[in-house]
XYZ file of N, CA and C in Angstrom:
690
model
N 68.945 88.201 109.391
C 70.036 88.953 109.971
C 70.121 88.658 111.460
N 71.344 88.456 111.971
C 71.515 88.181 113.385
C 71.123 89.387 114.214
N 70.636 89.145 115.391
C 70.221 90.215 116.285
C 71.425 90.989 116.771
N 71.355 92.297 116.752
C 72.457 93.126 117.224
C 72.603 92.949 118.724
N 73.813 92.837 119.215
C 74.020 92.633 120.638
C 74.928 93.714 121.217
N 75.044 94.830 120.547
C 75.858 95.917 121.058
C 75.207 97.238 120.706
N 75.329 98.213 121.614
C 74.792 99.542 121.347
C 75.695 100.312 120.390
N 76.861 99.788 120.102
C 77.808 100.464 119.215
C 77.679 99.933 117.795
N 76.507 99.523 117.443
C 76.264 98.892 116.148
C 76.638 99.827 114.994
N 77.577 99.427 114.133
C 77.931 100.268 112.997
C 76.911 100.116 111.877
N 76.912 101.077 110.969
C 76.059 100.957 109.801
C 76.597 99.861 108.895
N 75.789 99.470 107.907
C 76.200 98.418 106.992
C 77.468 98.815 106.238
N 77.522 100.057 105.789
C 78.689 100.523 105.038
C 79.933 100.512 105.920
N 79.802 101.020 107.143
C 80.955 101.045 108.038
C 81.397 99.632 108.413
N 80.430 98.749 108.621
C 80.748 97.367 108.964
C 81.551 96.703 107.844
N 81.113 96.890 106.611
C 81.823 96.314 105.465
C 83.222 96.908 105.365
N 83.330 98.224 105.570
C 84.639 98.878 105.488
C 85.576 98.362 106.569
N 85.060 98.158 107.773
C 85.895 97.682 108.867
C 86.351 96.240 108.633
N 85.440 95.386 108.191
C 85.799 94.000 107.907
C 86.826 93.949 106.772
N 86.622 94.769 105.752
C 87.570 94.807 104.638
C 88.941 95.285 105.104
N 88.958 96.262 106.000
C 90.229 96.771 106.518
C 90.970 95.695 107.307
N 90.227 94.928 108.094
C 90.859 93.841 108.853
C 91.463 92.799 107.918
N 90.731 92.447 106.878
C 91.238 91.463 105.926
C 92.412 92.023 105.128
N 92.392 93.320 104.889
C 93.452 93.941 104.095
C 94.790 93.915 104.819
N 94.769 93.872 106.154
C 96.024 93.852 106.903
C 96.861 92.632 106.537
N 96.197 91.525 106.303
C 96.928 90.321 105.927
C 97.567 90.466 104.552
N 96.784 90.916 103.588
C 97.321 91.105 102.234
C 98.447 92.134 102.232
N 98.284 93.171 103.041
C 99.306 94.215 103.109
C 100.622 93.658 103.646
N 100.542 92.797 104.663
C 101.750 92.251 105.275
C 102.539 91.382 104.308
N 101.877 90.858 103.306
C 102.552 89.999 102.327
C 103.167 90.824 101.200
N 102.409 91.764 100.668
C 102.788 92.397 99.403
C 103.503 93.724 99.528
N 103.325 94.429 100.640
C 103.912 95.773 100.724
C 105.436 95.713 100.790
N 105.986 94.594 101.248
C 107.424 94.518 101.416
C 108.152 93.924 100.215
N 107.424 93.523 99.200
C 108.076 92.903 98.052
C 109.166 93.786 97.433
N 108.943 95.098 97.262
C 110.029 95.920 96.703
C 111.236 96.029 97.625
N 111.043 95.740 98.909
C 112.129 95.916 99.880
C 112.967 94.661 100.071
N 112.606 93.541 99.456
C 113.344 92.303 99.690
C 114.844 92.428 99.375
N 115.231 93.043 98.258
C 116.676 93.202 98.019
C 117.361 94.043 99.087
N 116.697 95.106 99.544
C 117.277 95.976 100.574
C 117.409 95.230 101.897
N 116.392 94.451 102.256
C 116.432 93.679 103.484
C 117.527 92.627 103.417
N 117.642 91.956 102.278
C 118.676 90.952 102.124
C 120.070 91.537 102.247
N 120.267 92.702 101.645
C 121.572 93.351 101.713
C 121.913 93.788 103.128
N 120.930 94.351 103.819
C 121.165 94.845 105.177
C 121.453 93.716 106.156
N 120.832 92.546 105.936
C 120.975 91.433 106.868
C 121.930 90.357 106.358
N 122.667 90.676 105.300
C 123.699 89.773 104.822
C 123.194 88.576 104.052
N 122.050 88.691 103.378
C 121.492 87.601 102.589
C 121.600 87.988 101.119
N 122.466 87.306 100.406
C 122.693 87.641 99.005
C 121.887 86.761 98.056
N 121.529 85.554 98.495
C 120.808 84.625 97.625
C 119.343 85.036 97.525
N 118.878 85.239 96.296
C 117.520 85.750 96.097
C 116.460 84.811 96.661
N 116.660 83.509 96.533
C 115.650 82.564 97.003
C 115.518 82.555 98.517
N 116.535 82.996 99.225
C 116.449 83.075 100.676
C 115.688 84.314 101.127
N 115.781 85.374 100.355
C 115.072 86.601 100.724
C 113.569 86.391 100.804
N 113.016 85.592 99.910
C 111.572 85.409 99.861
C 111.051 84.604 101.051
N 111.941 84.058 101.881
C 111.495 83.366 103.082
C 110.793 84.320 104.046
N 111.006 85.615 103.869
C 110.294 86.605 104.677
C 108.783 86.478 104.455
N 108.401 86.152 103.238
C 106.992 85.939 102.924
C 106.553 84.542 103.356
N 107.383 83.545 103.099
C 107.033 82.164 103.427
C 106.832 81.977 104.934
N 107.712 82.566 105.738
C 107.601 82.429 107.197
C 106.283 83.007 107.682
N 105.906 84.149 107.135
C 104.624 84.771 107.506
C 103.458 83.859 107.124
N 103.498 83.301 105.922
C 102.395 82.470 105.456
C 102.255 81.187 106.275
N 103.365 80.626 106.726
C 103.308 79.426 107.553
C 102.601 79.721 108.877
N 102.976 80.818 109.519
C 102.312 81.190 110.761
C 100.849 81.508 110.551
N 100.562 82.206 109.479
C 99.188 82.590 109.164
C 98.316 81.365 108.911
N 98.841 80.404 108.168
C 98.053 79.218 107.853
C 97.809 78.356 109.066
N 98.833 78.150 109.883
C 98.695 77.290 111.053
C 97.723 77.880 112.075
N 97.853 79.168 112.362
C 97.088 79.765 113.455
C 95.593 79.852 113.162
N 95.190 79.800 111.901
C 93.760 79.821 111.603
C 93.049 78.626 112.227
N 93.741 77.483 112.290
C 93.154 76.295 112.904
C 92.960 76.485 114.405
N 93.743 77.371 114.990
C 93.659 77.621 116.430
C 92.631 78.696 116.742
N 92.646 79.781 115.958
C 91.746 80.894 116.238
C 90.280 80.516 116.021
N 90.010 79.575 115.114
C 88.623 79.174 114.893
C 87.943 78.687 116.159
N 88.448 77.618 116.799
C 87.827 77.142 118.046
C 87.860 78.175 119.171
N 88.939 78.982 119.226
C 89.036 79.979 120.300
C 87.939 81.027 120.171
N 87.698 81.506 118.948
C 86.664 82.526 118.766
C 85.262 81.958 118.981
N 85.079 80.676 118.690
C 83.780 80.052 118.960
C 83.529 79.913 120.454
N 84.589 79.890 121.233
C 84.436 79.754 122.685
C 84.386 81.098 123.403
N 85.254 82.016 123.038
C 85.385 83.261 123.791
C 84.803 84.481 123.083
N 84.177 84.289 121.941
C 83.632 85.422 121.215
C 84.625 85.959 120.198
N 84.200 87.003 119.506
C 85.013 87.503 118.383
C 85.989 88.606 118.784
N 85.602 89.465 119.699
C 86.403 90.663 119.960
C 87.737 90.357 120.644
N 87.706 89.646 121.764
C 88.934 89.434 122.530
C 90.021 88.724 121.716
N 89.730 87.609 121.030
C 90.779 86.977 120.211
C 91.277 87.886 119.089
N 90.379 88.695 118.520
C 90.794 89.612 117.462
C 91.817 90.611 117.985
N 91.558 91.172 119.158
C 92.461 92.184 119.694
C 93.799 91.581 120.118
N 93.782 90.341 120.589
C 95.038 89.656 120.901
C 95.858 89.476 119.626
N 95.204 89.029 118.560
C 95.893 88.847 117.294
C 96.435 90.147 116.728
N 95.644 91.208 116.820
C 96.095 92.509 116.321
C 97.267 93.041 117.135
N 97.249 92.810 118.443
C 98.364 93.247 119.285
C 99.649 92.525 118.889
N 99.548 91.214 118.645
C 100.715 90.453 118.187
C 101.222 90.996 116.858
N 100.298 91.295 115.964
C 100.632 91.823 114.633
C 101.401 93.138 114.759
N 100.893 94.047 115.578
C 101.515 95.366 115.723
C 102.890 95.244 116.364
N 102.993 94.468 117.434
C 104.272 94.312 118.128
C 105.328 93.715 117.200
N 104.945 92.701 116.449
C 105.903 92.056 115.549
C 106.319 92.976 114.408
N 105.375 93.736 113.875
C 105.729 94.663 112.804
C 106.725 95.705 113.293
N 106.522 96.191 114.521
C 107.462 97.165 115.093
C 108.798 96.507 115.421
N 108.749 95.269 115.939
C 109.981 94.577 116.324
C 110.843 94.238 115.115
N 110.213 94.027 113.968
C 110.970 93.665 112.765
C 111.969 94.749 112.378
N 111.697 95.973 112.744
C 112.612 97.063 112.400
C 113.926 96.968 113.155
N 113.955 96.194 114.254
C 115.170 96.066 115.060
C 115.847 94.710 114.881
N 115.363 93.891 113.955
C 115.919 92.541 113.790
C 117.392 92.616 113.399
N 118.283 92.029 114.224
C 119.711 92.103 113.908
C 120.169 91.036 112.922
N 119.408 89.955 112.825
C 119.782 88.851 111.947
C 118.570 88.401 111.140
N 118.852 87.779 110.010
C 117.770 87.332 109.141
C 116.936 86.251 109.808
N 117.570 85.363 110.547
C 116.825 84.301 111.232
C 115.852 84.871 112.254
N 116.258 85.929 112.934
C 115.357 86.571 113.900
C 114.202 87.239 113.178
N 114.491 87.851 112.042
C 113.426 88.460 111.253
C 112.410 87.411 110.816
N 112.881 86.240 110.412
C 111.960 85.176 110.007
C 111.095 84.722 111.180
N 111.687 84.631 112.360
C 110.905 84.250 113.541
C 109.844 85.291 113.858
N 110.204 86.552 113.708
C 109.238 87.637 113.951
C 108.112 87.584 112.929
N 108.475 87.339 111.683
C 107.451 87.270 110.637
C 106.515 86.090 110.840
N 107.061 84.953 111.275
C 106.220 83.800 111.582
C 105.225 84.155 112.684
N 105.697 84.826 113.713
C 104.825 85.219 114.825
C 103.799 86.252 114.376
N 104.213 87.157 113.502
C 103.260 88.129 112.967
C 102.152 87.426 112.203
N 102.512 86.381 111.464
C 101.497 85.601 110.760
C 100.524 84.941 111.716
N 101.026 84.483 112.864
C 100.132 83.906 113.871
C 99.080 84.913 114.292
N 99.501 86.139 114.541
C 98.551 87.175 114.947
C 97.602 87.564 113.830
N 98.125 87.633 112.606
C 97.301 88.030 111.467
C 96.183 87.037 111.186
N 96.369 85.792 111.576
C 95.336 84.788 111.335
C 94.022 85.161 112.006
N 94.100 85.891 113.111
C 92.869 86.299 113.797
C 92.013 87.183 112.912
N 92.654 88.058 112.130
C 91.881 88.962 111.279
C 91.142 88.195 110.193
N 91.791 87.172 109.635
C 91.162 86.404 108.552
C 89.988 85.578 109.066
N 90.204 84.894 110.190
C 89.150 84.043 110.747
C 87.976 84.876 111.247
N 88.273 85.907 112.002
C 87.209 86.663 112.671
C 86.479 87.581 111.701
N 87.166 88.092 110.696
C 86.476 88.920 109.702
C 85.364 88.133 109.024
N 85.658 86.884 108.687
C 84.638 86.031 108.072
C 83.558 85.664 109.084
N 83.975 85.391 110.318
C 83.028 84.950 111.335
C 82.006 86.036 111.673
N 82.447 87.289 111.787
C 81.503 88.340 112.166
C 80.484 88.588 111.062
N 80.898 88.395 109.820
C 79.947 88.529 108.714
C 78.883 87.440 108.810
N 79.313 86.206 109.075
C 78.367 85.090 109.195
C 77.474 85.249 110.430
N 78.003 85.863 111.471
C 77.193 86.100 112.669
C 76.075 87.109 112.404
N 76.394 88.097 111.601
C 75.470 89.225 111.438
C 74.533 89.069 110.248
N 74.972 88.366 109.225
C 74.160 88.242 108.017
C 73.984 86.774 107.641
N 72.998 86.518 106.798
C 72.742 85.157 106.325
C 72.265 85.216 104.876
N 72.437 84.102 104.174
C 71.899 83.978 102.830
C 72.496 84.944 101.835
N 71.632 85.493 100.997
C 72.080 86.375 99.917
C 72.770 87.629 100.452
N 72.246 88.165 101.561
C 72.844 89.374 102.127
C 74.273 89.093 102.604
N 74.488 87.921 103.186
C 75.837 87.566 103.610
C 76.767 87.459 102.401
N 76.285 86.869 101.317
C 77.096 86.746 100.112
C 77.463 88.116 99.552
N 76.515 89.052 99.589
C 76.788 90.398 99.091
C 77.863 91.091 99.926
N 77.749 90.974 101.248
C 78.719 91.611 102.134
C 80.104 91.006 101.930
N 80.184 89.681 101.853
C 81.473 89.034 101.643
C 82.073 89.415 100.297
N 81.239 89.539 99.280
C 81.739 89.921 97.961
C 82.355 91.317 97.996
N 81.692 92.243 98.678
C 82.195 93.611 98.766
C 83.510 93.674 99.534
N 83.607 92.909 100.619
C 84.853 92.907 101.383
C 85.991 92.289 100.583
N 85.688 91.270 99.784
C 86.736 90.629 98.997
C 87.208 91.508 97.848
N 86.374 92.447 97.409
C 86.832 93.393 96.389
C 88.018 94.186 96.927
N 87.887 94.662 98.169
C 88.976 95.404 98.799
C 90.168 94.484 99.042
N 89.897 93.292 99.553
C 90.958 92.335 99.871
C 91.778 91.990 98.630
N 91.128 91.863 97.488
C 91.830 91.498 96.264
C 92.515 92.695 95.608
N 92.082 93.905 95.967
C 92.720 95.093 95.397
C 94.028 95.429 96.107
N 94.146 95.042 97.369
C 95.338 95.378 98.143
C 96.624 94.813 97.534
N 96.652 93.527 97.098
C 97.892 93.028 96.495
C 98.336 93.797 95.251
N 97.404 94.474 94.608
C 97.755 95.273 93.442
C 98.411 96.585 93.867
N 97.853 97.199 94.913
C 98.332 98.513 95.343
C 99.506 98.439 96.306
N 99.585 97.364 97.109
C 100.567 97.310 98.192
C 102.018 97.439 97.728
N 102.452 96.738 96.662
C 103.851 96.920 96.241
C 104.175 98.364 95.869
N 103.210 99.046 95.256
C 103.429 100.447 94.930
C 103.567 101.306 96.174
N 102.746 101.004 97.181
C 102.859 101.731 98.447
C 104.229 101.479 99.071
N 104.658 100.211 99.039
C 105.969 99.891 99.579
C 107.082 100.624 98.859
N 106.975 100.749 97.544
C 108.005 101.456 96.783
C 108.041 102.935 97.134
N 106.883 103.532 97.332
C 106.833 104.947 97.732
C 107.488 105.138 99.087
N 107.221 104.222 100.014
C 107.833 104.315 101.344
C 109.346 104.195 101.241
N 109.834 103.322 100.361
C 111.282 103.165 100.183
C 111.929 104.437 99.636
N 111.183 105.211 98.879
C 111.709 106.480 98.384
C 111.891 107.496 99.506
N 111.139 107.291 100.597
C 111.203 108.226 101.714
C 112.189 107.798 102.789
N 112.570 106.502 102.805
C 113.460 106.052 103.859
C 113.834 104.593 103.699
N 114.476 104.020 104.710
C 114.933 102.624 104.642
C 113.779 101.640 104.720
N 114.094 100.354 104.531
C 113.073 99.324 104.502
C 112.344 99.185 105.828
N 112.978 99.606 106.927
C 112.304 99.516 108.228
C 111.034 100.361 108.277
N 110.974 101.420 107.453
C 109.792 102.281 107.425
C 108.547 101.509 106.993
N 108.735 100.480 106.173
C 107.596 99.678 105.719
C 106.951 98.966 106.901
N 107.773 98.422 107.786
C 107.233 97.743 108.960
C 106.590 98.734 109.924
N 107.170 99.919 110.035
C 106.567 100.941 110.890
C 105.214 101.380 110.341
N 105.134 101.533 109.028
C 103.857 101.866 108.402
C 102.826 100.774 108.669
N 103.256 99.510 108.548
C 102.379 98.373 108.782
C 101.866 98.373 110.228
N 102.772 98.624 111.172
C 102.390 98.649 112.583
C 101.423 99.795 112.873
N 101.706 100.973 112.309
C 100.843 102.123 112.554
C 99.450 101.936 111.980
N 99.368 101.404 110.761
C 98.069 101.181 110.142
C 97.263 100.145 110.921
N 97.927 99.068 111.356
C 97.234 98.038 112.125
C 96.739 98.589 113.456
N 97.519 99.472 114.077
C 97.100 100.072 115.340
C 95.855 100.935 115.148
N 95.812 101.678 114.045
C 94.641 102.522 113.760
C 93.402 101.659 113.535
N 93.540 100.602 112.752
C 92.403 99.723 112.484
C 91.968 99.014 113.765
N 92.931 98.659 114.622
C 92.594 98.025 115.895
C 91.762 98.966 116.762
N 92.150 100.231 116.816
C 91.373 101.211 117.584
C 89.976 101.383 117.005
N 89.884 101.376 115.694
C 88.579 101.443 115.030
C 87.711 100.276 115.471
N 88.287 99.088 115.497
C 87.530 97.907 115.900
C 87.144 97.952 117.377
N 88.022 98.484 118.202
C 87.724 98.576 119.640
C 86.450 99.371 119.879
N 86.306 100.476 119.157
C 85.183 101.369 119.407
C 83.961 101.090 118.537
N 84.140 100.395 117.413
C 83.024 100.294 116.482
C 82.614 98.870 116.109
N 83.410 97.864 116.476
C 83.036 96.501 116.138
C 82.395 95.845 117.348
N 81.109 95.535 117.278
C 80.440 94.916 118.430
C 80.763 93.429 118.517
N 80.487 92.854 119.666
C 80.584 91.401 119.816
C 79.390 90.785 119.098
N 79.650 89.917 118.135
C 78.577 89.366 117.301
C 78.186 87.941 117.673
N 78.896 87.336 118.608
C 78.576 85.963 119.003
C 78.043 85.960 120.435
N 76.734 85.851 120.603
C 76.171 85.842 121.956
C 76.623 84.614 122.743
N 76.551 84.716 124.051
C 77.052 83.661 124.934
C 76.345 82.339 124.671
N 75.046 82.374 124.424
C 74.286 81.133 124.257
C 74.657 80.374 122.984
N 75.343 81.019 122.046
C 75.732 80.351 120.802
C 77.193 79.905 120.796
N 77.900 80.089 121.883
C 79.313 79.735 121.921
C 79.495 78.243 122.168
N 80.575 77.713 121.600
C 80.872 76.284 121.685
C 81.960 76.045 122.725
N 81.903 74.939 123.422
C 82.948 74.643 124.408
C 84.288 74.404 123.740
N 85.359 74.777 124.424
C 86.697 74.582 123.904
C 87.222 73.253 124.454
N 86.846 72.185 123.796
C 87.253 70.844 124.215
C 87.658 70.049 122.984
N 88.403 68.976 123.205
C 88.850 68.146 122.084
C 87.654 67.591 121.319
N 86.630 67.172 122.060
C 85.455 66.621 121.407
C 84.735 67.637 120.541
N 84.562 68.857 121.077
C 83.858 69.895 120.325
C 84.649 70.311 119.083
N 85.974 70.445 119.248
C 86.806 70.826 118.102
C 86.796 69.724 117.048
N 86.919 68.467 117.489
C 86.893 67.344 116.553
C 85.559 67.267 115.827
N 84.474 67.561 116.550
C 83.155 67.543 115.920
C 83.046 68.632 114.855
N 83.646 69.789 115.122
C 83.632 70.860 114.127
C 84.382 70.479 112.870
N 85.563 69.859 113.041
C 86.320 69.406 111.875
C 85.570 68.314 111.125
N 84.883 67.463 111.868
C 84.115 66.392 111.218
C 83.010 66.983 110.353
N 82.346 68.023 110.849
C 81.279 68.668 110.084
C 81.812 69.225 108.770
N 83.010 69.785 108.813
C 83.596 70.370 107.600
C 84.015 69.282 106.619
N 84.743 68.280 107.120
C 85.315 67.276 106.222
C 84.277 66.309 105.672
N 83.096 66.287 106.247
C 82.041 65.426 105.708
C 81.052 66.213 104.857
N 81.318 67.499 104.662
C 80.462 68.340 103.831
C 81.143 68.522 102.478
N 80.558 67.970 101.433
C 81.201 67.991 100.123
C 81.380 69.408 99.587
N 80.396 70.275 99.834
C 80.523 71.654 99.366
C 81.676 72.360 100.059
N 81.782 72.155 101.376
C 82.866 72.802 102.121
C 84.221 72.329 101.622
N 84.355 71.033 101.411
C 85.623 70.492 100.936
C 85.942 70.997 99.533
N 84.933 71.063 98.668
C 85.161 71.517 97.297
C 85.623 72.973 97.265
N 84.948 73.829 98.037
C 85.350 75.234 98.082
C 86.726 75.386 98.740
N 86.992 74.585 99.765
C 88.295 74.648 100.421
C 89.415 74.254 99.489
N 89.220 73.181 98.720
C 90.237 72.752 97.762
C 90.428 73.790 96.660
N 89.326 74.390 96.214
C 89.431 75.423 95.178
C 90.253 76.598 95.675
N 89.983 77.007 96.925
C 90.751 78.113 97.501
C 92.217 77.760 97.672
N 92.496 76.530 98.078
C 93.872 76.093 98.269
C 94.650 76.127 96.960
N 94.063 75.590 95.887
C 94.774 75.587 94.615
C 94.913 76.995 94.038
N 93.893 77.841 94.296
C 93.993 79.236 93.832
C 95.141 79.939 94.507
């Protein structure tokens, strides 16, 4: 187990719950709005069903791209600061989506929200690896993924309940409020898990070396391809 480097060290249960909550924000941003796609399309003048789903695609594009950026950044500056920047982007974009006057602007906001959400995915995994190793790390990751995989099942139902209470904009407000609460939880209870002596320089050579380590590791490539096809 990695040495604790903060006096605000959470218990194992709280740590798992916090990491799971961070990962759940990404799943929530994808699935909670599925029942609202027809309402959003109607409000913004989009009648073609295949165009409505671009709200999800735009988010996924930003989310996928930014993971490549947040990885080297968190290795250089630690876990907390990049996480809070990403969460701030997530909250601002979720709130801004409620005021989107056009569908194209909504897609741009969703793409940017995905950029911020990438921090939660990268850093949630990183803090687990910083704090645990071996079998214990596998157990912690398994428990967090139970929550992560349950969210897509529950999120559409949550979105439908919100639609019963008000317009589709309420879904984005709910998303922003929940992310703000989890961000505050992380501010006070998530310690910095990457000590200064273990940080990597943010340079082209260091980043290229990191990618080389991954692409020359057969296990890493096999698991990565499996995840991609899944």
